[in-house]
Amino acid sequence: MRVTIKDLAKYCGVSPGTVDRALNNRPGIKVKTKKNILEAARLLNYRPDLTARSLVKGRTMTLGIVLFDLYNRSFAQLLNAVELKARELGYHLYIALTDKDSENEKECLEYLVNHKVDGIILFTVNQGKEFEEYLHSFSTPIITIFNFLSDHWEYVGIQERKSMRDAADFIIKRGYKKFIYICPPLKYLGKSNIYTQEERLKGFLEGLSMNGIVEPPLIINHNNYLEQLKELVFNKAEKTAIVCSCDLYALEVMNYLKDKGLKVPEEVGLMGYDNIDVLKYVNPKLTTVEYPVESIGFKAVESLVHKIEHGHFLTEKSKTLDYKIVVGESI
Amino acid sequence: MRVTIKDLAKYCGVSPGTVDRALNNRPGIKVKTKKNILEAARLLNYRPDLTARSLVKGRTMTLGIVLFDLYNRSFAQLLNAVELKARELGYHLYIALTDKDSENEKECLEYLVNHKVDGIILFTVNQGKEFEEYLHSFSTPIITIFNFLSDHWEYVGIQERKSMRDAADFIIKRGYKKFIYICPPLKYLGKSNIYTQEERLKGFLEGLSMNGIVEPPLIINHNNYLEQLKELVFNKAEKTAIVCSCDLYALEVMNYLKDKGLKVPEEVGLMGYDNIDVLKYVNPKLTTVEYPVESIGFKAVESLVHKIEHGHFLTEKSKTLDYKIVVGESI
DNA sequence: TTGAAAGCGCTAACAA
DNA sequence: TTGTTAGCGCTTTCAA
């Protein structure tokens, strides 16, 4: 059996209260007594039971993070950053993956709340009034990342829309005339939160019209995008650009184009989004949009912990982080 | 304030014991009473306090996992698999990253143990008698993955040595005569656990000698491996193969060779290890060794949970998982 | 079928 | 400076 404070107290011939004072550096204890107790603790290999402490303190010094999965490179980087910062601030981390499943996400949240985490970082699939009420029913502080929920919730992310507007601008300035935009299904199961994807698309469309492009782009938003590409004929003179809302799609497209013998960017331009770290090994160099995943992780933790410890978040809701276009050779 | 069992009891005019029977499907309660209580629980938005339950049950239904970081693609995949399986079996997951720091690892372990996780999955940096004694001082079940510690510890991994022996065999059969082997520093800080790296190198050397290669390979085991490559001259007739103990190194080397205008595999052969998922976007296709990260994650969780629930691990210590050589175009 | 009460290990307020 | 004690929210045993 584990050694408890009571055991220690008995062993040292003092009371549990005194042991607690020694162990937790609380004042009102003779130096010698304290020394004795600490020594005994080491000797008997005493370990505090944090579940008991949590019960009385009402705090667990634990944060929870809810993500889709870790297949996306950026999620892993984000999680890494979050763990680092959390530990730095004295918190440990529960992780829960939703696999983009709405019910699953609720279960994850429920579990974290029941486990009394002090705060939650949420990359949500759900959205809507009902879901927000559900979230409000927990009294746990929550900060959302990437997927915006509503103004009621703290949020850390980037200016998705503006980034894609700029991307469109950039592409048009390079002389492209026709546009294909590839992104994930925009109405996943009819209720999933696809804020980032929606914003990016809107931004792209805005960018086109701002530049006087009247012909609407071909929007491909299903998982068989490669199939659909097969039906298209690319003509160098048309100056077509394929814009993907994530690098992984762009890489798939690049592979497809290579197979077809189509030269990038000579015959068709290609642009990604994310700047995942493996791009450095791929040729031609993909032009893409980079955003600071790690900063987002850091910021989210800092703000959340500030809320926990001082009652209010550190971030301003409207504040978003910078992105930048990474110029490669693909467009 | 949160609604407690006591509140529910008062509200329903019954005792806490009865509420518990209703909430946890324990027998000895009238159907009607139970129905009442459950309804009230929903109405009042009751949430069980899992820290309190843990305290009395002595179990948290939580596992902990200790990893280096999540920069390595395989670690992220592993973690994803572990989370999935853990949840499937009713457990949730604490994550702790050590950043390959030995002291940090100890802190992580200590925290998990103090938090009373029911079991730990450990990809360790530490090694040695002292560390093992330290681990024994926890009574928490531990299963090690990838980095082997000693026969005292449950282990899930692959036959590292054999895999590299086979790789050497494969390369030699392709006619290569000279060999360069690139791997991370083998004595990281003088005390880090580099089991997998050591095994792979041993396996490679065994493979060479088994095939009658007498000239020892050039072993480059520092982080400036590219610098050292610069000093070498490659000669097509020499049939040189560069073997890397991980794909990331191989990709770096590939980039370097491309810069130099050296053709792979015509002028120099290249082989990696890991089969990270982005290889499909890189040309020429890298020949590499694939191992089932996800299965390792699943197996580790299953075995650990079996230990927790039935007193013994499911895995046999000596049992390791299969790997396979993925034939690309680079060697 | 239900209630009463002890106790998990710790903290904190109060008393000595 | 130290001891005593109540109680965090839950489970569980025993009695009614």
XYZ file of C-alpha atoms in Angstrom, chain B residues 82-242:
161
model
C -3.121 4.840 -28.239
C -5.825 7.384 -27.554
C -8.237 5.522 -29.783
C -7.686 2.161 -28.160
C -7.648 3.552 -24.645
C -11.016 5.210 -25.129
C -12.377 2.064 -26.693
C -11.490 0.231 -23.514
C -12.983 2.926 -21.305
C -9.801 4.751 -20.362
C -8.745 8.304 -20.932
C -5.296 9.577 -21.547
C -2.760 11.837 -19.934
C 0.052 12.886 -22.186
C 3.487 13.960 -21.031
C 6.374 14.938 -23.304
C 9.942 14.665 -22.133
C 11.753 16.440 -24.954
C 14.358 13.691 -24.522
C 15.357 15.174 -21.214
C 16.136 12.676 -18.533
C 15.091 14.792 -15.548
C 12.014 15.940 -17.345
C 11.059 12.338 -17.909
C 11.269 11.636 -14.213
C 9.045 14.589 -13.451
C 6.522 13.374 -15.975
C 6.471 9.927 -14.462
C 6.197 11.259 -10.957
C 3.279 13.410 -11.890
C 1.433 10.582 -13.589
C 1.989 8.297 -10.644
C 0.882 10.924 -8.133
C -2.175 11.492 -10.218
C -2.885 7.820 -9.777
C -3.071 6.853 -13.415
C -3.868 3.164 -13.635
C -1.016 2.430 -16.006
C 1.778 4.041 -17.984
C 3.023 3.610 -21.526
C 6.633 4.593 -21.568
C 8.936 5.490 -24.437
C 11.909 6.119 -22.256
C 15.039 8.228 -22.556
C 16.486 6.941 -19.326
C 18.087 3.594 -18.732
C 20.154 1.740 -16.193
C 19.767 0.009 -12.853
C 19.136 3.174 -10.903
C 16.371 4.265 -13.188
C 14.776 0.852 -13.103
C 14.762 0.903 -9.330
C 13.138 4.264 -9.506
C 10.441 2.835 -11.738
C 9.949 -0.069 -9.378
C 9.318 2.363 -6.551
C 6.036 3.211 -8.229
C 3.613 0.396 -8.023
C 1.904 1.560 -11.206
C 1.947 -0.941 -14.092
C 4.285 0.192 -16.834
C 4.721 -1.016 -20.381
C 7.681 0.147 -22.430
C 7.553 0.738 -26.161
C 10.257 1.027 -28.812
C 13.070 1.652 -26.370
C 13.784 -1.566 -24.563
C 14.780 -1.214 -20.934
C 15.468 -4.684 -19.610
C 13.770 -8.035 -19.244
C 12.020 -6.828 -16.118
C 9.754 -4.632 -18.161
C 6.966 -5.412 -20.483
C 7.848 -4.302 -23.970
C 6.222 -3.790 -27.339
C 8.366 -3.084 -30.342
C 9.813 -4.582 -33.458
C 12.858 -6.681 -34.181
C 15.050 -3.704 -34.789
C 18.207 -5.656 -35.317
C 16.747 -8.184 -37.673
C 15.075 -5.490 -39.703
C 18.357 -3.771 -40.442
C 20.084 -7.076 -41.103
C 17.439 -7.728 -43.720
C 17.839 -4.247 -45.090
C 21.584 -4.782 -45.492
C 20.871 -8.053 -47.183
C 18.447 -6.394 -49.557
C 20.898 -3.662 -50.478
C 23.799 -6.002 -51.068
C 21.696 -8.190 -53.343
C 21.208 -5.088 -55.454
C 24.922 -4.972 -56.083
C 26.119 -2.247 -53.749
C 29.706 -2.462 -52.577
C 30.409 0.566 -50.399
C 28.278 1.690 -47.478
C 27.601 4.833 -45.519
C 25.413 4.547 -42.454
C 23.829 7.682 -40.989
C 22.155 7.741 -37.582
C 21.706 10.061 -34.592
C 24.446 10.463 -31.973
C 24.732 7.146 -30.198
C 25.707 8.476 -26.808
C 23.329 11.322 -26.340
C 24.368 13.143 -23.158
C 26.120 10.011 -22.086
C 23.069 8.407 -20.574
C 20.189 8.395 -22.896
C 18.432 5.247 -23.977
C 19.242 4.663 -27.608
C 18.295 1.032 -27.792
C 16.596 1.189 -31.159
C 19.469 3.040 -32.769
C 22.045 0.689 -31.358
C 20.126 -2.338 -32.481
C 19.652 -1.047 -35.971
C 23.342 -0.340 -36.357
C 24.284 -3.753 -35.003
C 21.850 -5.354 -37.373
C 23.299 -3.468 -40.286
C 26.829 -4.509 -39.443
C 25.726 -8.100 -39.014
C 24.029 -7.984 -42.390
C 27.200 -6.784 -44.033
C 29.437 -9.395 -42.497
C 26.914 -12.148 -43.152
C 27.254 -11.266 -46.794
C 31.010 -11.309 -46.720
C 31.514 -7.554 -46.919
C 34.824 -6.931 -45.240
C 35.266 -3.195 -45.688
C 33.521 -1.538 -42.741
C 30.890 1.058 -43.565
C 31.461 4.709 -42.914
C 29.331 5.448 -39.863
C 28.186 9.026 -39.513
C 26.497 9.559 -36.190
C 26.347 13.244 -35.503
C 23.938 15.971 -36.446
C 26.219 17.556 -39.027
C 26.008 14.559 -41.265
C 25.384 16.719 -44.315
C 28.618 18.566 -43.674
C 30.484 15.325 -43.612
C 28.836 14.148 -46.812
C 30.217 17.231 -48.528
C 33.699 15.948 -48.039
C 32.989 12.747 -49.884
C 33.221 12.094 -53.575
C 30.787 9.666 -55.079
C 31.788 7.512 -57.934
C 29.235 5.599 -59.902
C 31.506 2.604 -60.341
C 31.925 2.248 -56.599
C 28.266 1.427 -56.086
C 27.838 3.347 -52.865
C 24.711 3.058 -50.737
C 23.736 5.572 -48.091
